[in-house]
Amino acid sequence: MIAALIVSQLLLFAALASLILVVLALARQIGVLHERIAPIGPQQAHAGLEPGQAIPRITMRTLAGQPFPLGEALPPGTVQMLLFVAPDCPICKRVLPIALDVARDRGLTPILVGDGAAPELDAMRDRMGLAAIPFVTGVELGLVLQINRLPTLLLLDSNGTILAKDVVNTRRQVETLIPPTAGRAIPLPAAE
């Protein structure tokens, strides 16, 4: 009788341990699926400054703390590409390499505008190998432009006028916003 009780307790313990392992495996899979699932179709950016309007002169800060001016006059024919990203945005992690590839193909130097705490943005930059790309932070530009969804891509001409602004989540959307003859790369302020 006691032996049967001990055996049943051991079997119950084994079943409980198996159940815990299954629940942990399912939780991990849910996390993986969350990273892979992207919004379906284009999304609308909210109101704020629209294409055709100039952004005000704003001095952002690089992750190293250096000033980084935006909205200043640049040499004629230059185009600035800004991509608003966040370290906790799974779509940003997927779209970022695509946007950087398209920018390189079109001759643009991208500028990443991070939304989040500096240590998390530093970790994102290191994890994704973005050391050579300007990475700025500050909420002012996002507030002026009313950037409510990420990732948002913004193109500015040499006078700081918005050429294009939209939420992007596919290669096609990025390529649509950046024309093949977008312009030449901009000279960057102080490097990080």
Short mmCIF file of N, CA, C and O in Angstrom, two decimals, residues 21-155:
data_model
loop_
_atom_site.label_atom_id
_atom_site.label_comp_id
_atom_site.label_asym_id
_atom_site.label_seq_id
_atom_site.Cartn_x
_atom_site.Cartn_y
_atom_site.Cartn_z
N LEU A 21 7.35 22.19 -17.95
CA LEU A 21 8.19 22.30 -19.14
C LEU A 21 7.38 22.64 -20.39
O LEU A 21 7.80 23.46 -21.21
N VAL A 22 6.22 22.04 -20.53
CA VAL A 22 5.36 22.34 -21.69
C VAL A 22 4.89 23.79 -21.65
O VAL A 22 4.91 24.49 -22.67
N VAL A 23 4.49 24.28 -20.50
CA VAL A 23 4.04 25.67 -20.38
C VAL A 23 5.18 26.64 -20.71
O VAL A 23 4.99 27.64 -21.41
N LEU A 24 6.38 26.38 -20.23
CA LEU A 24 7.53 27.23 -20.54
C LEU A 24 7.85 27.22 -22.03
O LEU A 24 8.15 28.26 -22.62
N ALA A 25 7.77 26.04 -22.66
CA ALA A 25 8.02 25.95 -24.10
C ALA A 25 6.97 26.74 -24.88
O ALA A 25 7.29 27.44 -25.85
N LEU A 26 5.71 26.64 -24.48
CA LEU A 26 4.65 27.40 -25.15
C LEU A 26 4.83 28.90 -24.95
O LEU A 26 4.61 29.69 -25.88
N ALA A 27 5.23 29.33 -23.77
CA ALA A 27 5.46 30.75 -23.52
C ALA A 27 6.58 31.27 -24.42
O ALA A 27 6.50 32.38 -24.96
N ARG A 28 7.63 30.48 -24.60
CA ARG A 28 8.73 30.88 -25.47
C ARG A 28 8.23 31.00 -26.91
O ARG A 28 8.57 31.94 -27.62
N GLN A 29 7.42 30.06 -27.37
CA GLN A 29 6.91 30.10 -28.73
C GLN A 29 6.00 31.31 -28.95
O GLN A 29 6.00 31.90 -30.02
N ILE A 30 5.23 31.67 -27.96
CA ILE A 30 4.38 32.86 -28.07
C ILE A 30 5.26 34.10 -28.25
O ILE A 30 4.97 34.97 -29.07
N GLY A 31 6.36 34.17 -27.51
CA GLY A 31 7.29 35.29 -27.67
C GLY A 31 7.91 35.33 -29.05
O GLY A 31 8.03 36.39 -29.67
N VAL A 32 8.28 34.18 -29.59
CA VAL A 32 8.86 34.11 -30.93
C VAL A 32 7.83 34.55 -31.97
O VAL A 32 8.13 35.32 -32.89
N LEU A 33 6.60 34.09 -31.83
CA LEU A 33 5.55 34.50 -32.76
C LEU A 33 5.28 35.99 -32.69
O LEU A 33 5.05 36.64 -33.71
N HIS A 34 5.31 36.55 -31.51
CA HIS A 34 5.10 37.99 -31.34
C HIS A 34 6.18 38.77 -32.10
O HIS A 34 5.89 39.80 -32.71
N GLU A 35 7.41 38.29 -32.08
CA GLU A 35 8.50 38.96 -32.80
C GLU A 35 8.31 38.86 -34.30
O GLU A 35 8.68 39.76 -35.04
N ARG A 36 7.76 37.75 -34.78
CA ARG A 36 7.66 37.51 -36.22
C ARG A 36 6.43 38.13 -36.86
O ARG A 36 6.43 38.42 -38.06
N ILE A 37 5.37 38.30 -36.11
CA ILE A 37 4.12 38.79 -36.70
C ILE A 37 4.21 40.31 -36.86
O ILE A 37 4.48 41.04 -35.92
N ALA A 38 3.96 40.77 -38.07
CA ALA A 38 3.99 42.20 -38.36
C ALA A 38 2.57 42.67 -38.68
O ALA A 38 1.71 41.88 -39.04
N PRO A 39 2.33 43.97 -38.53
CA PRO A 39 1.02 44.48 -38.92
C PRO A 39 0.76 44.20 -40.40
O PRO A 39 1.68 44.23 -41.21
N ILE A 40 -0.47 43.93 -40.71
CA ILE A 40 -0.82 43.62 -42.10
C ILE A 40 -1.24 44.91 -42.79
O ILE A 40 -2.10 45.64 -42.32
N GLY A 41 -0.60 45.18 -43.93
CA GLY A 41 -0.95 46.34 -44.73
C GLY A 41 -0.35 47.63 -44.19
O GLY A 41 0.23 47.67 -43.12
N PRO A 42 -0.50 48.69 -44.96
CA PRO A 42 0.05 49.98 -44.54
C PRO A 42 -0.73 50.55 -43.36
O PRO A 42 -1.91 50.29 -43.20
N GLN A 43 -0.03 51.33 -42.56
CA GLN A 43 -0.65 51.98 -41.43
C GLN A 43 -0.56 53.49 -41.61
O GLN A 43 0.38 53.99 -42.22
N GLN A 44 -1.50 54.19 -41.09
CA GLN A 44 -1.54 55.63 -41.25
C GLN A 44 -0.79 56.33 -40.12
O GLN A 44 -0.96 55.99 -38.96
N ALA A 45 0.03 57.29 -40.48
CA ALA A 45 0.68 58.13 -39.48
C ALA A 45 -0.35 59.15 -38.99
O ALA A 45 -1.26 59.53 -39.72
N HIS A 46 -0.19 59.59 -37.74
CA HIS A 46 -1.13 60.56 -37.19
C HIS A 46 -0.75 61.97 -37.60
O HIS A 46 0.31 62.21 -38.18
N ALA A 47 -1.61 62.92 -37.29
CA ALA A 47 -1.40 64.31 -37.66
C ALA A 47 -0.11 64.84 -37.06
O ALA A 47 0.48 64.25 -36.19
N GLY A 48 0.30 65.98 -37.51
CA GLY A 48 1.55 66.62 -37.11
C GLY A 48 2.04 67.36 -38.33
O GLY A 48 1.26 67.68 -39.22
N LEU A 49 3.31 67.65 -38.39
CA LEU A 49 3.85 68.27 -39.59
C LEU A 49 3.75 67.28 -40.74
O LEU A 49 4.05 66.10 -40.58
N GLU A 50 3.32 67.75 -41.88
CA GLU A 50 3.09 66.90 -43.04
C GLU A 50 4.10 67.22 -44.14
O GLU A 50 4.77 68.25 -44.09
N PRO A 51 4.19 66.37 -45.17
CA PRO A 51 5.07 66.69 -46.30
C PRO A 51 4.76 68.06 -46.88
O PRO A 51 3.60 68.45 -47.00
N GLY A 52 5.82 68.79 -47.17
CA GLY A 52 5.69 70.16 -47.66
C GLY A 52 5.94 71.21 -46.59
O GLY A 52 6.18 72.36 -46.88
N GLN A 53 5.88 70.81 -45.33
CA GLN A 53 6.14 71.72 -44.22
C GLN A 53 7.57 71.52 -43.73
O GLN A 53 8.12 70.42 -43.79
N ALA A 54 8.17 72.61 -43.25
CA ALA A 54 9.54 72.55 -42.75
C ALA A 54 9.52 72.26 -41.25
O ALA A 54 8.66 72.75 -40.53
N ILE A 55 10.49 71.47 -40.81
CA ILE A 55 10.60 71.20 -39.38
C ILE A 55 11.37 72.36 -38.74
O ILE A 55 12.20 73.00 -39.38
N PRO A 56 11.10 72.66 -37.49
CA PRO A 56 11.87 73.70 -36.81
C PRO A 56 13.28 73.19 -36.53
O PRO A 56 13.54 71.98 -36.52
N ARG A 57 14.20 74.09 -36.31
CA ARG A 57 15.57 73.69 -35.96
C ARG A 57 15.54 73.11 -34.55
O ARG A 57 15.11 73.75 -33.60
N ILE A 58 15.99 71.87 -34.42
CA ILE A 58 16.01 71.17 -33.14
C ILE A 58 17.39 70.55 -32.97
O ILE A 58 17.93 69.96 -33.90
N THR A 59 17.94 70.70 -31.78
CA THR A 59 19.22 70.05 -31.50
C THR A 59 18.94 68.81 -30.68
O THR A 59 18.53 68.89 -29.53
N MET A 60 19.18 67.67 -31.31
CA MET A 60 19.01 66.38 -30.66
C MET A 60 20.35 66.03 -30.01
O MET A 60 21.33 66.74 -30.16
N ARG A 61 20.42 64.91 -29.33
CA ARG A 61 21.65 64.42 -28.72
C ARG A 61 21.94 63.01 -29.23
O ARG A 61 21.02 62.19 -29.33
N THR A 62 23.21 62.76 -29.55
CA THR A 62 23.60 61.40 -29.92
C THR A 62 23.61 60.56 -28.65
O THR A 62 23.53 61.09 -27.54
N LEU A 63 23.73 59.26 -28.81
CA LEU A 63 23.80 58.39 -27.64
C LEU A 63 25.04 58.67 -26.80
O LEU A 63 25.06 58.38 -25.61
N ALA A 64 26.07 59.27 -27.43
CA ALA A 64 27.27 59.65 -26.70
C ALA A 64 27.13 61.01 -26.03
O ALA A 64 28.04 61.47 -25.35
N GLY A 65 25.99 61.69 -26.24
CA GLY A 65 25.75 62.98 -25.60
C GLY A 65 26.16 64.18 -26.43
O GLY A 65 26.05 65.32 -25.98
N GLN A 66 26.61 63.98 -27.67
CA GLN A 66 27.02 65.09 -28.54
C GLN A 66 25.79 65.76 -29.15
O GLN A 66 24.80 65.10 -29.45
N PRO A 67 25.84 67.09 -29.35
CA PRO A 67 24.71 67.76 -30.01
C PRO A 67 24.61 67.33 -31.48
O PRO A 67 25.62 67.12 -32.14
N PHE A 68 23.39 67.21 -31.96
CA PHE A 68 23.13 66.79 -33.34
C PHE A 68 21.99 67.65 -33.87
O PHE A 68 20.82 67.36 -33.61
N PRO A 69 22.30 68.71 -34.62
CA PRO A 69 21.24 69.62 -35.11
C PRO A 69 20.45 69.01 -36.26
O PRO A 69 21.01 68.37 -37.14
N LEU A 70 19.15 69.24 -36.25
CA LEU A 70 18.27 68.86 -37.34
C LEU A 70 17.44 70.07 -37.74
O LEU A 70 17.13 70.92 -36.91
N GLY A 71 17.10 70.16 -39.02
CA GLY A 71 16.30 71.27 -39.50
C GLY A 71 17.13 72.43 -40.00
O GLY A 71 16.58 73.45 -40.42
N GLU A 72 18.45 72.30 -39.97
CA GLU A 72 19.32 73.35 -40.49
C GLU A 72 19.42 73.22 -42.01
O GLU A 72 19.24 72.15 -42.56
N ALA A 73 19.79 74.35 -42.67
CA ALA A 73 19.99 74.31 -44.11
C ALA A 73 21.23 73.48 -44.43
O ALA A 73 22.26 73.58 -43.76
N LEU A 74 21.11 72.62 -45.42
CA LEU A 74 22.20 71.75 -45.86
C LEU A 74 22.56 72.12 -47.29
O LEU A 74 21.83 72.85 -47.95
N PRO A 75 23.67 71.61 -47.80
CA PRO A 75 24.01 71.88 -49.20
C PRO A 75 22.88 71.47 -50.13
O PRO A 75 22.22 70.45 -49.89
N PRO A 76 22.63 72.23 -51.18
CA PRO A 76 21.53 71.91 -52.10
C PRO A 76 21.65 70.48 -52.65
O PRO A 76 22.74 70.01 -52.94
N GLY A 77 20.51 69.83 -52.78
CA GLY A 77 20.47 68.48 -53.33
C GLY A 77 20.64 67.37 -52.31
O GLY A 77 20.53 66.20 -52.65
N THR A 78 20.90 67.72 -51.05
CA THR A 78 21.07 66.68 -50.04
C THR A 78 19.70 66.29 -49.47
O THR A 78 18.78 67.10 -49.44
N VAL A 79 19.61 65.06 -49.03
CA VAL A 79 18.38 64.54 -48.44
C VAL A 79 18.76 63.82 -47.15
O VAL A 79 19.71 63.05 -47.12
N GLN A 80 18.02 64.09 -46.10
CA GLN A 80 18.22 63.40 -44.83
C GLN A 80 17.12 62.36 -44.68
O GLN A 80 15.95 62.64 -44.92
N MET A 81 17.52 61.17 -44.26
CA MET A 81 16.56 60.11 -43.99
C MET A 81 16.58 59.82 -42.50
O MET A 81 17.61 59.47 -41.95
N LEU A 82 15.45 60.03 -41.83
CA LEU A 82 15.33 59.74 -40.41
C LEU A 82 14.41 58.55 -40.24
O LEU A 82 13.36 58.48 -40.88
N LEU A 83 14.82 57.62 -39.39
CA LEU A 83 13.99 56.46 -39.09
C LEU A 83 13.79 56.41 -37.58
O LEU A 83 14.75 56.30 -36.82
N PHE A 84 12.55 56.53 -37.15
CA PHE A 84 12.19 56.50 -35.73
C PHE A 84 12.01 55.05 -35.32
O PHE A 84 11.20 54.33 -35.90
N VAL A 85 12.79 54.62 -34.31
CA VAL A 85 12.78 53.23 -33.86
C VAL A 85 12.78 53.17 -32.34
O VAL A 85 13.05 54.16 -31.67
N ALA A 86 12.48 51.99 -31.81
CA ALA A 86 12.53 51.75 -30.36
C ALA A 86 13.08 50.35 -30.13
O ALA A 86 12.84 49.44 -30.93
N PRO A 87 13.82 50.16 -29.04
CA PRO A 87 14.40 48.84 -28.77
C PRO A 87 13.37 47.76 -28.47
O PRO A 87 13.63 46.58 -28.70
N ASP A 88 12.19 48.13 -28.00
CA ASP A 88 11.17 47.13 -27.68
C ASP A 88 10.15 46.94 -28.80
O ASP A 88 9.12 46.32 -28.59
N CYS A 89 10.45 47.44 -29.98
CA CYS A 89 9.55 47.34 -31.14
C CYS A 89 10.02 46.20 -32.05
O CYS A 89 11.04 46.34 -32.73
N PRO A 90 9.29 45.08 -32.09
CA PRO A 90 9.73 43.96 -32.93
C PRO A 90 9.71 44.29 -34.42
O PRO A 90 10.54 43.80 -35.18
N ILE A 91 8.80 45.14 -34.85
CA ILE A 91 8.72 45.52 -36.26
C ILE A 91 9.93 46.37 -36.62
O ILE A 91 10.49 46.24 -37.71
N CYS A 92 10.37 47.25 -35.69
CA CYS A 92 11.55 48.07 -35.93
C CYS A 92 12.77 47.19 -36.18
O CYS A 92 13.57 47.48 -37.07
N LYS A 93 12.90 46.13 -35.41
CA LYS A 93 14.05 45.23 -35.56
C LYS A 93 14.06 44.57 -36.92
O LYS A 93 15.12 44.29 -37.48
N ARG A 94 12.89 44.32 -37.47
CA ARG A 94 12.81 43.69 -38.79
C ARG A 94 12.96 44.70 -39.92
O ARG A 94 13.58 44.41 -40.94
N VAL A 95 12.41 45.90 -39.75
CA VAL A 95 12.42 46.90 -40.82
C VAL A 95 13.77 47.64 -40.89
O VAL A 95 14.18 48.06 -41.96
N LEU A 96 14.45 47.76 -39.77
CA LEU A 96 15.70 48.52 -39.73
C LEU A 96 16.73 48.06 -40.75
O LEU A 96 17.23 48.88 -41.53
N PRO A 97 17.06 46.77 -40.84
CA PRO A 97 18.04 46.36 -41.86
C PRO A 97 17.56 46.64 -43.29
O PRO A 97 18.34 46.99 -44.16
N ILE A 98 16.25 46.51 -43.51
CA ILE A 98 15.69 46.79 -44.83
C ILE A 98 15.87 48.26 -45.18
O ILE A 98 16.33 48.61 -46.27
N ALA A 99 15.50 49.15 -44.25
CA ALA A 99 15.62 50.59 -44.50
C ALA A 99 17.07 51.00 -44.71
O ALA A 99 17.37 51.83 -45.58
N LEU A 100 17.99 50.42 -43.94
CA LEU A 100 19.40 50.74 -44.11
C LEU A 100 19.92 50.27 -45.46
O LEU A 100 20.71 50.97 -46.11
N ASP A 101 19.46 49.12 -45.92
CA ASP A 101 19.85 48.59 -47.22
C ASP A 101 19.34 49.50 -48.34
O ASP A 101 20.08 49.84 -49.27
N VAL A 102 18.08 49.90 -48.26
CA VAL A 102 17.51 50.78 -49.29
C VAL A 102 18.21 52.13 -49.27
O VAL A 102 18.53 52.69 -50.32
N ALA A 103 18.49 52.66 -48.09
CA ALA A 103 19.18 53.95 -47.99
C ALA A 103 20.56 53.86 -48.64
O ALA A 103 20.97 54.77 -49.37
N ARG A 104 21.28 52.77 -48.38
CA ARG A 104 22.60 52.60 -48.98
C ARG A 104 22.48 52.53 -50.50
O ARG A 104 23.25 53.16 -51.23
N ASP A 105 21.49 51.78 -51.00
CA ASP A 105 21.29 51.67 -52.45
C ASP A 105 20.94 53.01 -53.08
O ASP A 105 21.30 53.27 -54.23
N ARG A 106 20.25 53.87 -52.34
CA ARG A 106 19.81 55.15 -52.89
C ARG A 106 20.79 56.28 -52.57
O ARG A 106 20.54 57.44 -52.88
N GLY A 107 21.91 55.96 -51.91
CA GLY A 107 22.94 56.95 -51.64
C GLY A 107 22.64 57.88 -50.49
O GLY A 107 23.12 59.01 -50.46
N LEU A 108 21.87 57.42 -49.52
CA LEU A 108 21.53 58.25 -48.37
C LEU A 108 22.24 57.77 -47.11
O LEU A 108 22.52 56.58 -46.97
N THR A 109 22.51 58.70 -46.22
CA THR A 109 23.04 58.35 -44.90
C THR A 109 21.88 58.42 -43.93
O THR A 109 21.34 59.49 -43.66
N PRO A 110 21.45 57.28 -43.39
CA PRO A 110 20.31 57.29 -42.48
C PRO A 110 20.69 57.83 -41.10
O PRO A 110 21.84 57.73 -40.67
N ILE A 111 19.71 58.39 -40.44
CA ILE A 111 19.85 58.85 -39.06
C ILE A 111 18.75 58.14 -38.28
O ILE A 111 17.57 58.22 -38.64
N LEU A 112 19.13 57.44 -37.23
CA LEU A 112 18.15 56.74 -36.40
C LEU A 112 17.75 57.63 -35.24
O LEU A 112 18.61 58.20 -34.57
N VAL A 113 16.46 57.76 -35.02
CA VAL A 113 15.94 58.54 -33.90
C VAL A 113 15.31 57.53 -32.94
O VAL A 113 14.30 56.91 -33.25
N GLY A 114 15.95 57.38 -31.79
CA GLY A 114 15.53 56.36 -30.84
C GLY A 114 14.51 56.86 -29.85
O GLY A 114 14.57 57.99 -29.38
N ASP A 115 13.57 55.99 -29.53
CA ASP A 115 12.56 56.26 -28.53
C ASP A 115 12.76 55.24 -27.41
O ASP A 115 12.51 54.05 -27.61
N GLY A 116 13.24 55.70 -26.28
CA GLY A 116 13.49 54.79 -25.17
C GLY A 116 14.65 55.27 -24.33
O GLY A 116 15.25 56.31 -24.60
N ALA A 117 14.98 54.48 -23.34
CA ALA A 117 16.08 54.83 -22.44
C ALA A 117 17.42 54.61 -23.15
O ALA A 117 17.56 53.69 -23.95
N ALA A 118 18.38 55.46 -22.84
CA ALA A 118 19.70 55.41 -23.48
C ALA A 118 20.38 54.04 -23.35
O ALA A 118 20.94 53.55 -24.33
N PRO A 119 20.36 53.39 -22.17
CA PRO A 119 21.01 52.08 -22.10
C PRO A 119 20.38 51.05 -23.04
O PRO A 119 21.08 50.24 -23.64
N GLU A 120 19.06 51.08 -23.19
CA GLU A 120 18.39 50.15 -24.09
C GLU A 120 18.73 50.47 -25.55
O GLU A 120 18.92 49.56 -26.36
N LEU A 121 18.82 51.76 -25.88
CA LEU A 121 19.19 52.15 -27.24
C LEU A 121 20.64 51.77 -27.54
O LEU A 121 20.95 51.32 -28.64
N ASP A 122 21.52 51.93 -26.55
CA ASP A 122 22.92 51.50 -26.71
C ASP A 122 22.98 50.00 -26.97
O ASP A 122 23.73 49.54 -27.85
N ALA A 123 22.22 49.24 -26.20
CA ALA A 123 22.21 47.78 -26.38
C ALA A 123 21.67 47.41 -27.76
O ALA A 123 22.20 46.51 -28.43
N MET A 124 20.65 48.12 -28.22
CA MET A 124 20.09 47.87 -29.56
C MET A 124 21.14 48.17 -30.63
O MET A 124 21.32 47.38 -31.57
N ARG A 125 21.83 49.29 -30.50
CA ARG A 125 22.86 49.67 -31.46
C ARG A 125 23.96 48.60 -31.51
O ARG A 125 24.38 48.19 -32.58
N ASP A 126 24.41 48.15 -30.35
CA ASP A 126 25.47 47.14 -30.30
C ASP A 126 24.99 45.80 -30.85
O ASP A 126 25.71 45.14 -31.61
N ARG A 127 23.79 45.39 -30.47
CA ARG A 127 23.24 44.10 -30.89
C ARG A 127 23.05 44.04 -32.41
O ARG A 127 23.28 43.02 -33.03
N MET A 128 22.65 45.16 -33.01
CA MET A 128 22.36 45.17 -34.45
C MET A 128 23.53 45.68 -35.29
O MET A 128 23.40 45.81 -36.50
N GLY A 129 24.66 46.01 -34.66
CA GLY A 129 25.84 46.45 -35.39
C GLY A 129 25.65 47.79 -36.08
O GLY A 129 25.98 47.94 -37.26
N LEU A 130 25.12 48.77 -35.36
CA LEU A 130 24.81 50.07 -35.93
C LEU A 130 25.78 51.16 -35.50
O LEU A 130 25.43 52.34 -35.51
N ALA A 131 27.01 50.81 -35.15
CA ALA A 131 27.96 51.78 -34.61
C ALA A 131 28.28 52.89 -35.61
O ALA A 131 28.55 54.02 -35.22
N ALA A 132 28.26 52.60 -36.91
CA ALA A 132 28.63 53.60 -37.92
C ALA A 132 27.46 54.52 -38.29
O ALA A 132 27.66 55.46 -39.05
N ILE A 133 26.28 54.26 -37.76
CA ILE A 133 25.09 55.05 -38.14
C ILE A 133 24.76 56.02 -37.03
O ILE A 133 24.71 55.63 -35.85
N PRO A 134 24.53 57.30 -37.37
CA PRO A 134 24.15 58.27 -36.33
C PRO A 134 22.86 57.83 -35.64
O PRO A 134 21.88 57.49 -36.29
N PHE A 135 22.89 57.83 -34.32
CA PHE A 135 21.75 57.40 -33.50
C PHE A 135 21.49 58.51 -32.50
O PHE A 135 22.31 58.77 -31.64
N VAL A 136 20.38 59.20 -32.66
CA VAL A 136 20.06 60.33 -31.78
C VAL A 136 18.84 60.00 -30.94
O VAL A 136 18.06 59.11 -31.26
N THR A 137 18.69 60.77 -29.88
CA THR A 137 17.56 60.56 -29.00
C THR A 137 17.04 61.91 -28.54
O THR A 137 17.73 62.91 -28.56
N GLY A 138 15.81 61.93 -28.14
CA GLY A 138 15.15 63.16 -27.70
C GLY A 138 13.70 63.12 -28.15
O GLY A 138 13.41 62.68 -29.25
N VAL A 139 12.83 63.58 -27.31
CA VAL A 139 11.40 63.49 -27.62
C VAL A 139 10.88 64.69 -28.41
O VAL A 139 9.78 64.64 -28.95
N GLU A 140 11.67 65.76 -28.49
CA GLU A 140 11.17 66.99 -29.12
C GLU A 140 10.71 66.77 -30.55
O GLU A 140 9.61 67.17 -30.94
N LEU A 141 11.54 66.13 -31.37
CA LEU A 141 11.21 65.94 -32.77
C LEU A 141 9.98 65.04 -32.92
O LEU A 141 9.10 65.31 -33.73
N GLY A 142 9.91 64.00 -32.14
CA GLY A 142 8.75 63.11 -32.18
C GLY A 142 7.47 63.83 -31.81
O GLY A 142 6.41 63.58 -32.38
N LEU A 143 7.55 64.76 -30.84
CA LEU A 143 6.37 65.53 -30.44
C LEU A 143 5.95 66.50 -31.53
O LEU A 143 4.77 66.65 -31.83
N VAL A 144 6.93 67.18 -32.14
CA VAL A 144 6.62 68.14 -33.20
C VAL A 144 5.97 67.44 -34.39
O VAL A 144 5.02 67.94 -34.98
N LEU A 145 6.51 66.27 -34.73
CA LEU A 145 6.00 65.54 -35.89
C LEU A 145 4.81 64.65 -35.57
O LEU A 145 4.22 64.06 -36.46
N GLN A 146 4.48 64.50 -34.27
CA GLN A 146 3.42 63.61 -33.82
C GLN A 146 3.68 62.18 -34.29
O GLN A 146 2.84 61.53 -34.93
N ILE A 147 4.86 61.68 -33.96
CA ILE A 147 5.22 60.29 -34.28
C ILE A 147 4.63 59.43 -33.17
O ILE A 147 5.11 59.41 -32.06
N ASN A 148 3.55 58.72 -33.51
CA ASN A 148 2.86 57.89 -32.53
C ASN A 148 3.02 56.41 -32.78
O ASN A 148 2.70 55.60 -31.92
N ARG A 149 3.49 56.04 -33.97
CA ARG A 149 3.65 54.63 -34.32
C ARG A 149 5.05 54.44 -34.87
O ARG A 149 5.59 55.31 -35.53
N LEU A 150 5.60 53.27 -34.60
CA LEU A 150 6.96 52.97 -35.04
C LEU A 150 6.93 51.70 -35.88
O LEU A 150 6.07 50.85 -35.68
N PRO A 151 7.87 51.59 -36.79
CA PRO A 151 8.88 52.53 -37.24
C PRO A 151 8.30 53.55 -38.23
O PRO A 151 7.52 53.18 -39.11
N THR A 152 8.67 54.80 -38.07
CA THR A 152 8.25 55.86 -38.98
C THR A 152 9.47 56.36 -39.73
O THR A 152 10.51 56.63 -39.13
N LEU A 153 9.33 56.50 -41.04
CA LEU A 153 10.41 56.98 -41.90
C LEU A 153 10.09 58.40 -42.33
O LEU A 153 8.95 58.71 -42.67
N LEU A 154 11.11 59.26 -42.31
CA LEU A 154 10.94 60.67 -42.65
C LEU A 154 12.08 61.08 -43.57
O LEU A 154 13.24 60.76 -43.30
N LEU A 155 11.75 61.76 -44.66
CA LEU A 155 12.77 62.32 -45.55
C LEU A 155 12.68 63.83 -45.51
O LEU A 155 11.59 64.40 -45.59
#
